[in-house]
Amino acid sequence: MELAIPCCSAAPLFNSGGRLKPPAFTTAHFSNSSLKFPSAALRHRHFISACSKVDAAGTGPQLNKVLQFRDAFWRFLRPHTIRGTTLGSFSLVTRALIENPNLIRWSLLLKALSGLLALICGNGYIVGINQIYDVGIDKVNKPYLPIAAGDLSEQSAWILVLFLAAAGVALVGLNFGPFITKLYCLGLFLGTIYSVPPLRMKRFPVVAFLIIATVRGFLLNYGVYYATRAALGLTFEWSYPVAFITSFVTLFALVIAITKDLPDVEGDRKFQIDTLATKLGVRNIALLGSGLLLINYIGSVAAAVYLPQAFKRSLMIPTHVTLALCLLFQTWVLERANYTKEAISNFYRFIWNLFYAEYALFPFI
């Protein structure tokens, strides 16, 4: 390439009349080799740009893989169940500390965090092992789950569940003693036989409901409260509030076990899995779940009325009446929507929100 630039000629500056003559311009040609630009700064800028493109090409795919695995792992843990476990654990620990404020020590914080992490590991193992054995069903009912969606291989899922189980048992064994470790292992065992052949207890509706109610209702509440009192140097004893929340949440977990099959009727029928929803119909199960929860709320109001020394009436009665009215309204909305799949999913999410609300209320009752 050549660059043409104007240049003054050596022609005379004056014409024949003696007047000043404008200089004439000619075109001189210079090759690239004679030019001093682009400047050093410009060359440096081009060099950095080229290097950054190479670097992006090298690290981009790895970063994307890490982000994709993180997303798949989070979905694998079923976040709504983690929220329930975390909130329940926090609520029971808070209640135990409120009952014994003079025994609170900062050194308990690390132990509480290790206990919460162990519960999340156990929760992850149970929901994970269920996804491994329910891939075909999930492709119909829950195609967004990572194994069903192809975002997580079964081999990776097995590695994760085994790691979660081992980590959970190790954390409990190192921090909470043999009794709580046995309770924890019992929960893992029940979660295993719920999903894994040849037992696969989820095939039998009544047994399946009892397993879910036991693990999420009784074992979680009793175990956390027992472990907290032991950490405070106290022996276990029931109090009215703890007995209330344990019985309330156990019945609530039974309702969750019943209503969780509502959005899954299509896949359950395809794979010939008997549930109450496939046998009795979606409408009947939704009404049954709502009725059981109403019993819970009526019992809560009755407890506040008959045990004023144990519960705060000013809080227990209006809040549970309000939650009961919200439940009736959502049941009516489901009926008006004619039990479409979207309406059923919204109703099931609302049930979980009621579950969270009870744990959020519990420390203050």
Short mmCIF file of C-alpha atoms in Angstrom, two decimals:
data_model
loop_
_atom_site.label_atom_id
_atom_site.label_comp_id
_atom_site.label_asym_id
_atom_site.label_seq_id
_atom_site.Cartn_x
_atom_site.Cartn_y
_atom_site.Cartn_z
CA MET A 1 0.00 0.00 0.00
CA GLU A 2 1.15 3.51 -0.74
CA LEU A 3 0.05 6.79 0.76
CA ALA A 4 -0.20 9.96 -1.40
CA ILE A 5 0.40 13.26 0.39
CA PRO A 6 0.54 16.81 -1.00
CA CYS A 7 3.99 18.43 -1.23
CA CYS A 8 5.26 21.85 -2.31
CA SER A 9 7.20 21.86 -5.58
CA ALA A 10 10.34 23.79 -6.23
CA ALA A 11 8.60 26.07 -8.81
CA PRO A 12 9.29 29.85 -8.71
CA LEU A 13 7.35 31.86 -6.18
CA PHE A 14 6.70 34.82 -8.51
CA ASN A 15 5.07 34.94 -11.92
CA SER A 16 6.16 36.96 -14.88
CA GLY A 17 4.23 40.01 -13.63
CA GLY A 18 6.19 40.05 -10.43
CA ARG A 19 3.31 38.99 -8.34
CA LEU A 20 3.44 36.31 -5.73
CA LYS A 21 2.39 32.98 -7.20
CA PRO A 22 0.72 30.33 -5.04
CA PRO A 23 2.86 27.27 -4.57
CA ALA A 24 2.08 24.32 -6.77
CA PHE A 25 1.36 21.01 -5.19
CA THR A 26 2.42 17.66 -6.48
CA THR A 27 1.74 14.20 -5.17
CA ALA A 28 4.62 12.40 -3.59
CA HIS A 29 4.37 8.67 -2.91
CA PHE A 30 5.66 7.04 0.22
CA SER A 31 5.58 3.37 0.97
CA ASN A 32 4.45 1.96 4.36
CA SER A 33 8.01 1.16 5.22
CA SER A 34 8.85 4.84 5.38
CA LEU A 35 6.02 5.77 7.78
CA LYS A 36 6.47 6.07 11.55
CA PHE A 37 2.79 5.36 12.45
CA PRO A 38 0.70 3.65 13.76
CA SER A 39 2.07 4.89 17.02
CA ALA A 40 3.47 2.64 19.75
CA ALA A 41 0.36 3.27 21.89
CA LEU A 42 -1.92 2.14 19.07
CA ARG A 43 0.13 -1.01 18.49
CA HIS A 44 0.00 -1.73 22.25
CA ARG A 45 -3.79 -1.32 22.25
CA HIS A 46 -4.15 -3.79 19.37
CA PHE A 47 -1.90 -6.26 21.20
CA ILE A 48 -3.99 -6.11 24.40
CA SER A 49 -7.21 -6.55 22.42
CA ALA A 50 -5.86 -9.64 20.68
CA CYS A 51 -4.64 -11.14 23.96
CA SER A 52 -7.98 -10.51 25.65
CA LYS A 53 -9.78 -12.35 22.84
CA VAL A 54 -7.49 -15.33 23.25
CA ASP A 55 -7.98 -15.27 27.03
CA ALA A 56 -11.77 -15.05 26.68
CA ALA A 57 -11.76 -17.98 24.32
CA GLY A 58 -9.74 -19.98 26.81
CA THR A 59 -11.63 -19.24 30.05
CA GLY A 60 -15.19 -18.58 28.84
CA PRO A 61 -16.25 -22.21 28.37
CA GLN A 62 -14.85 -23.26 31.76
CA LEU A 63 -16.66 -20.43 33.51
CA ASN A 64 -19.90 -21.31 31.75
CA LYS A 65 -19.53 -24.93 32.83
CA VAL A 66 -19.04 -23.87 36.45
CA LEU A 67 -22.12 -21.63 36.33
CA GLN A 68 -24.20 -24.33 34.66
CA PHE A 69 -23.17 -26.90 37.27
CA ARG A 70 -23.97 -24.47 40.08
CA ASP A 71 -27.45 -23.92 38.65
CA ALA A 72 -28.02 -27.65 38.17
CA PHE A 73 -26.79 -28.44 41.69
CA TRP A 74 -29.10 -25.83 43.22
CA ARG A 75 -32.11 -27.25 41.38
CA PHE A 76 -30.98 -30.73 42.40
CA LEU A 77 -31.24 -29.68 46.08
CA ARG A 78 -34.90 -28.57 45.60
CA PRO A 79 -34.65 -25.06 47.13
CA HIS A 80 -38.19 -24.97 48.53
CA THR A 81 -37.41 -27.96 50.76
CA ILE A 82 -34.15 -26.35 51.91
CA ARG A 83 -36.05 -23.21 52.90
CA GLY A 84 -38.41 -25.32 55.01
CA THR A 85 -35.56 -27.19 56.68
CA THR A 86 -33.56 -24.02 57.33
CA LEU A 87 -36.49 -22.05 58.68
CA GLY A 88 -37.61 -24.93 60.89
CA SER A 89 -34.14 -25.40 62.33
CA PHE A 90 -33.68 -21.68 62.95
CA SER A 91 -37.12 -21.41 64.55
CA LEU A 92 -36.58 -24.27 67.01
CA VAL A 93 -33.10 -23.11 67.99
CA THR A 94 -34.44 -19.60 68.57
CA ARG A 95 -37.23 -20.97 70.76
CA ALA A 96 -34.79 -22.97 72.88
CA LEU A 97 -32.62 -19.88 73.36
CA ILE A 98 -35.61 -17.71 74.25
CA GLU A 99 -36.52 -20.23 76.95
CA ASN A 100 -32.95 -20.17 78.35
CA PRO A 101 -31.46 -16.73 77.61
CA ASN A 102 -28.91 -17.01 80.44
CA LEU A 103 -27.20 -19.97 78.72
CA ILE A 104 -26.55 -18.26 75.39
CA ARG A 105 -22.87 -18.31 74.36
CA TRP A 106 -21.17 -17.22 71.16
CA SER A 107 -19.37 -20.55 71.02
CA LEU A 108 -22.72 -22.18 70.21
CA LEU A 109 -22.91 -20.36 66.88
CA LEU A 110 -20.42 -22.62 65.11
CA LYS A 111 -22.17 -25.71 66.43
CA ALA A 112 -25.53 -24.40 65.25
CA LEU A 113 -24.14 -23.72 61.76
CA SER A 114 -22.66 -27.21 61.56
CA GLY A 115 -26.03 -28.65 62.54
CA LEU A 116 -27.82 -26.60 59.88
CA LEU A 117 -25.30 -27.70 57.25
CA ALA A 118 -25.84 -31.34 58.26
CA LEU A 119 -29.61 -30.93 57.88
CA ILE A 120 -29.17 -29.40 54.43
CA CYS A 121 -26.89 -32.31 53.46
CA GLY A 122 -29.49 -34.83 54.65
CA ASN A 123 -32.24 -32.95 52.85
CA GLY A 124 -30.15 -32.91 49.67
CA TYR A 125 -29.46 -36.64 49.91
CA ILE A 126 -33.15 -37.53 50.27
CA VAL A 127 -34.45 -35.33 47.43
CA GLY A 128 -31.43 -36.30 45.29
CA ILE A 129 -31.87 -40.05 45.61
CA ASN A 130 -35.52 -39.57 44.72
CA GLN A 131 -34.58 -37.76 41.48
CA ILE A 132 -32.14 -40.51 40.49
CA TYR A 133 -34.85 -43.18 40.65
CA ASP A 134 -37.63 -40.96 39.26
CA VAL A 135 -35.96 -39.75 36.05
CA GLY A 136 -38.65 -41.15 33.77
CA ILE A 137 -41.48 -39.73 35.87
CA ASP A 138 -39.74 -36.37 36.22
CA LYS A 139 -39.39 -36.04 32.45
CA VAL A 140 -43.19 -35.86 32.39
CA ASN A 141 -43.99 -34.16 35.70
CA LYS A 142 -40.90 -32.02 36.39
CA PRO A 143 -38.82 -31.67 33.21
CA TYR A 144 -36.99 -28.69 34.73
CA LEU A 145 -35.18 -30.90 37.28
CA PRO A 146 -31.50 -31.26 36.34
CA ILE A 147 -31.30 -35.01 35.68
CA ALA A 148 -34.55 -35.07 33.73
CA ALA A 149 -33.44 -31.98 31.77
CA GLY A 150 -30.05 -33.51 30.97
CA ASP A 151 -28.17 -30.82 32.89
CA LEU A 152 -26.74 -33.32 35.39
CA SER A 153 -25.65 -36.87 34.62
CA GLU A 154 -26.77 -39.76 36.81
CA GLN A 155 -23.14 -40.51 37.60
CA SER A 156 -22.62 -36.95 38.89
CA ALA A 157 -25.88 -37.20 40.82
CA TRP A 158 -24.69 -40.38 42.54
CA ILE A 159 -21.42 -38.72 43.50
CA LEU A 160 -23.34 -35.77 44.95
CA VAL A 161 -25.81 -37.82 47.02
CA LEU A 162 -23.10 -40.07 48.44
CA PHE A 163 -21.00 -37.05 49.34
CA LEU A 164 -23.98 -35.29 50.96
CA ALA A 165 -24.85 -38.36 53.04
CA ALA A 166 -21.26 -38.90 54.20
CA ALA A 167 -20.74 -35.22 55.00
CA GLY A 168 -24.00 -35.03 56.94
CA VAL A 169 -23.27 -38.11 59.06
CA ALA A 170 -19.72 -36.87 59.75
CA LEU A 171 -20.93 -33.43 60.85
CA VAL A 172 -23.56 -34.87 63.19
CA GLY A 173 -21.26 -37.54 64.58
CA LEU A 174 -18.49 -35.06 65.36
CA ASN A 175 -20.72 -32.43 66.93
CA PHE A 176 -23.87 -33.95 68.43
CA GLY A 177 -23.18 -37.36 69.89
CA PRO A 178 -24.49 -40.89 69.25
CA PHE A 179 -28.21 -40.37 69.95
CA ILE A 180 -28.69 -37.52 67.46
CA THR A 181 -26.49 -39.39 64.98
CA LYS A 182 -28.84 -42.37 65.21
CA LEU A 183 -31.86 -40.12 64.63
CA TYR A 184 -30.11 -38.56 61.65
CA CYS A 185 -29.26 -41.96 60.15
CA LEU A 186 -32.87 -43.06 60.71
CA GLY A 187 -34.00 -40.08 58.64
CA LEU A 188 -31.58 -41.00 55.84
CA PHE A 189 -32.76 -44.62 55.96
CA LEU A 190 -36.43 -43.62 55.69
CA GLY A 191 -35.61 -41.27 52.83
CA THR A 192 -33.77 -44.12 51.07
CA ILE A 193 -36.50 -46.76 51.33
CA TYR A 194 -39.01 -44.15 50.17
CA SER A 195 -37.36 -44.01 46.72
CA VAL A 196 -35.00 -46.96 46.22
CA PRO A 197 -36.10 -50.40 44.95
CA PRO A 198 -36.95 -53.04 45.89
CA LEU A 199 -38.82 -51.42 48.79
CA ARG A 200 -39.64 -48.08 47.08
CA MET A 201 -42.27 -47.21 49.65
CA LYS A 202 -43.57 -44.31 47.61
CA ARG A 203 -45.61 -46.95 45.75
CA PHE A 204 -47.78 -47.32 48.84
CA PRO A 205 -49.58 -44.03 49.59
CA VAL A 206 -50.19 -44.51 53.32
CA VAL A 207 -46.62 -45.65 54.04
CA ALA A 208 -45.23 -42.86 51.87
CA PHE A 209 -47.23 -40.23 53.77
CA LEU A 210 -46.10 -41.60 57.11
CA ILE A 211 -42.44 -41.51 56.06
CA ILE A 212 -42.63 -37.89 54.93
CA ALA A 213 -44.55 -36.85 58.07
CA THR A 214 -42.04 -38.65 60.29
CA VAL A 215 -38.92 -37.19 58.68
CA ARG A 216 -40.08 -33.63 58.04
CA GLY A 217 -42.42 -33.43 61.00
CA PHE A 218 -41.31 -35.38 64.05
CA LEU A 219 -37.61 -36.13 63.49
CA LEU A 220 -36.67 -32.62 62.40
CA ASN A 221 -38.44 -30.84 65.25
CA TYR A 222 -37.62 -33.29 68.00
CA GLY A 223 -34.03 -33.76 66.85
CA VAL A 224 -33.19 -30.06 66.51
CA TYR A 225 -34.77 -29.13 69.84
CA TYR A 226 -33.08 -32.06 71.60
CA ALA A 227 -29.68 -31.18 70.11
CA THR A 228 -30.06 -27.50 71.04
CA ARG A 229 -30.89 -28.26 74.66
CA ALA A 230 -27.99 -30.72 74.83
CA ALA A 231 -25.66 -28.01 73.51
CA LEU A 232 -26.94 -25.72 76.27
CA GLY A 233 -26.15 -28.42 78.85
CA LEU A 234 -29.81 -29.26 79.50
CA THR A 235 -31.70 -32.53 79.43
CA PHE A 236 -34.57 -32.85 77.00
CA GLU A 237 -38.08 -32.00 78.14
CA TRP A 238 -41.19 -31.11 76.21
CA SER A 239 -42.65 -27.66 76.56
CA TYR A 240 -46.14 -26.72 75.37
CA PRO A 241 -44.86 -24.62 72.45
CA VAL A 242 -42.48 -27.35 71.24
CA ALA A 243 -45.13 -30.05 71.59
CA PHE A 244 -47.48 -27.75 69.65
CA ILE A 245 -45.12 -27.07 66.74
CA THR A 246 -44.09 -30.75 66.51
CA SER A 247 -47.67 -31.97 66.27
CA PHE A 248 -48.68 -29.07 64.01
CA VAL A 249 -45.82 -29.61 61.55
CA THR A 250 -46.20 -33.40 61.57
CA LEU A 251 -49.81 -33.05 60.42
CA PHE A 252 -48.71 -30.31 58.02
CA ALA A 253 -46.04 -32.61 56.56
CA LEU A 254 -48.76 -35.19 56.04
CA VAL A 255 -50.72 -32.60 54.05
CA ILE A 256 -47.60 -31.81 51.99
CA ALA A 257 -47.15 -35.52 51.33
CA ILE A 258 -50.73 -35.75 50.10
CA THR A 259 -50.80 -32.59 47.99
CA LYS A 260 -47.33 -33.03 46.45
CA ASP A 261 -48.84 -35.62 44.11
CA LEU A 262 -51.41 -33.20 42.74
CA PRO A 263 -49.18 -31.65 40.04
CA ASP A 264 -47.78 -35.11 39.18
CA VAL A 265 -50.96 -36.95 38.28
CA GLU A 266 -50.15 -37.13 34.56
CA GLY A 267 -46.74 -38.75 35.04
CA ASP A 268 -47.93 -41.02 37.87
CA ARG A 269 -50.71 -42.42 35.68
CA LYS A 270 -48.32 -42.92 32.77
CA PHE A 271 -45.90 -44.93 34.94
CA GLN A 272 -48.72 -46.66 36.85
CA ILE A 273 -47.76 -45.26 40.24
CA ASP A 274 -50.70 -45.34 42.63
CA THR A 275 -51.23 -42.21 44.68
CA LEU A 276 -54.31 -40.86 46.38
CA ALA A 277 -54.48 -38.21 43.67
CA THR A 278 -54.64 -40.84 40.90
CA LYS A 279 -57.11 -42.96 42.85
CA LEU A 280 -59.43 -40.37 44.39
CA GLY A 281 -59.00 -37.48 41.97
CA VAL A 282 -57.31 -34.09 42.19
CA ARG A 283 -60.33 -32.24 43.56
CA ASN A 284 -60.92 -34.68 46.43
CA ILE A 285 -57.26 -34.63 47.50
CA ALA A 286 -57.09 -30.84 47.38
CA LEU A 287 -60.17 -30.61 49.58
CA LEU A 288 -58.77 -33.28 51.92
CA GLY A 289 -55.51 -31.35 52.31
CA SER A 290 -57.35 -28.11 52.98
CA GLY A 291 -59.56 -29.83 55.54
CA LEU A 292 -56.58 -31.25 57.45
CA LEU A 293 -54.92 -27.85 57.53
CA LEU A 294 -58.12 -26.30 58.85
CA ILE A 295 -58.01 -28.83 61.69
CA ASN A 296 -54.49 -27.60 62.40
CA TYR A 297 -55.62 -23.99 62.56
CA ILE A 298 -58.67 -24.76 64.69
CA GLY A 299 -56.39 -26.68 67.07
CA SER A 300 -54.04 -23.69 67.24
CA VAL A 301 -56.85 -21.36 68.26
CA ALA A 302 -58.09 -23.90 70.81
CA ALA A 303 -54.59 -24.22 72.30
CA ALA A 304 -54.41 -20.46 72.76
CA VAL A 305 -57.85 -20.38 74.39
CA TYR A 306 -57.32 -23.27 76.80
CA LEU A 307 -53.62 -22.74 77.60
CA PRO A 308 -53.25 -18.98 78.07
CA GLN A 309 -50.26 -19.56 80.39
CA ALA A 310 -48.34 -21.24 77.52
CA PHE A 311 -49.37 -19.20 74.47
CA LYS A 312 -49.91 -15.55 73.60
CA ARG A 313 -53.58 -15.29 72.70
CA SER A 314 -53.14 -11.88 71.10
CA LEU A 315 -50.79 -13.44 68.54
CA MET A 316 -51.94 -17.04 68.19
CA ILE A 317 -55.63 -16.43 67.56
CA PRO A 318 -55.65 -13.62 64.93
CA THR A 319 -52.72 -14.97 62.94
CA HIS A 320 -54.08 -18.49 62.66
CA VAL A 321 -57.57 -17.24 61.84
CA THR A 322 -56.04 -15.10 59.08
CA LEU A 323 -54.01 -18.01 57.69
CA ALA A 324 -57.11 -20.22 57.74
CA LEU A 325 -59.08 -17.62 55.78
CA CYS A 326 -56.26 -17.36 53.24
CA LEU A 327 -56.33 -21.14 52.87
CA LEU A 328 -60.09 -21.11 52.23
CA PHE A 329 -59.66 -18.38 49.63
CA GLN A 330 -56.92 -20.28 47.78
CA THR A 331 -59.04 -23.44 47.82
CA TRP A 332 -61.89 -21.42 46.28
CA VAL A 333 -59.51 -20.03 43.61
CA LEU A 334 -58.43 -23.57 42.75
CA GLU A 335 -62.06 -24.62 42.41
CA ARG A 336 -62.86 -21.66 40.17
CA ALA A 337 -59.84 -22.49 37.97
CA ASN A 338 -61.29 -25.99 37.47
CA TYR A 339 -58.12 -27.63 38.80
CA THR A 340 -55.89 -26.84 35.85
CA LYS A 341 -52.24 -27.86 36.12
CA GLU A 342 -51.11 -24.26 36.63
CA ALA A 343 -53.72 -23.67 39.34
CA ILE A 344 -52.73 -26.89 41.11
CA SER A 345 -49.05 -25.86 41.06
CA ASN A 346 -49.95 -22.45 42.51
CA PHE A 347 -52.02 -24.09 45.23
CA TYR A 348 -49.16 -26.43 46.15
CA ARG A 349 -46.73 -23.49 46.39
CA PHE A 350 -49.23 -21.73 48.64
CA ILE A 351 -49.27 -24.76 50.96
CA TRP A 352 -45.49 -24.44 51.32
CA ASN A 353 -45.84 -20.73 52.06
CA LEU A 354 -48.22 -21.57 54.90
CA PHE A 355 -45.61 -24.03 56.16
CA TYR A 356 -42.94 -21.32 56.17
CA ALA A 357 -45.32 -18.88 57.88
CA GLU A 358 -45.91 -21.23 60.81
CA TYR A 359 -42.20 -21.64 61.51
CA ALA A 360 -41.69 -17.87 61.21
CA LEU A 361 -44.43 -17.34 63.78
CA PHE A 362 -43.38 -20.08 66.20
CA PRO A 363 -40.60 -18.36 68.21
CA PHE A 364 -42.99 -15.61 69.26
CA ILE A 365 -46.11 -17.55 70.28
#
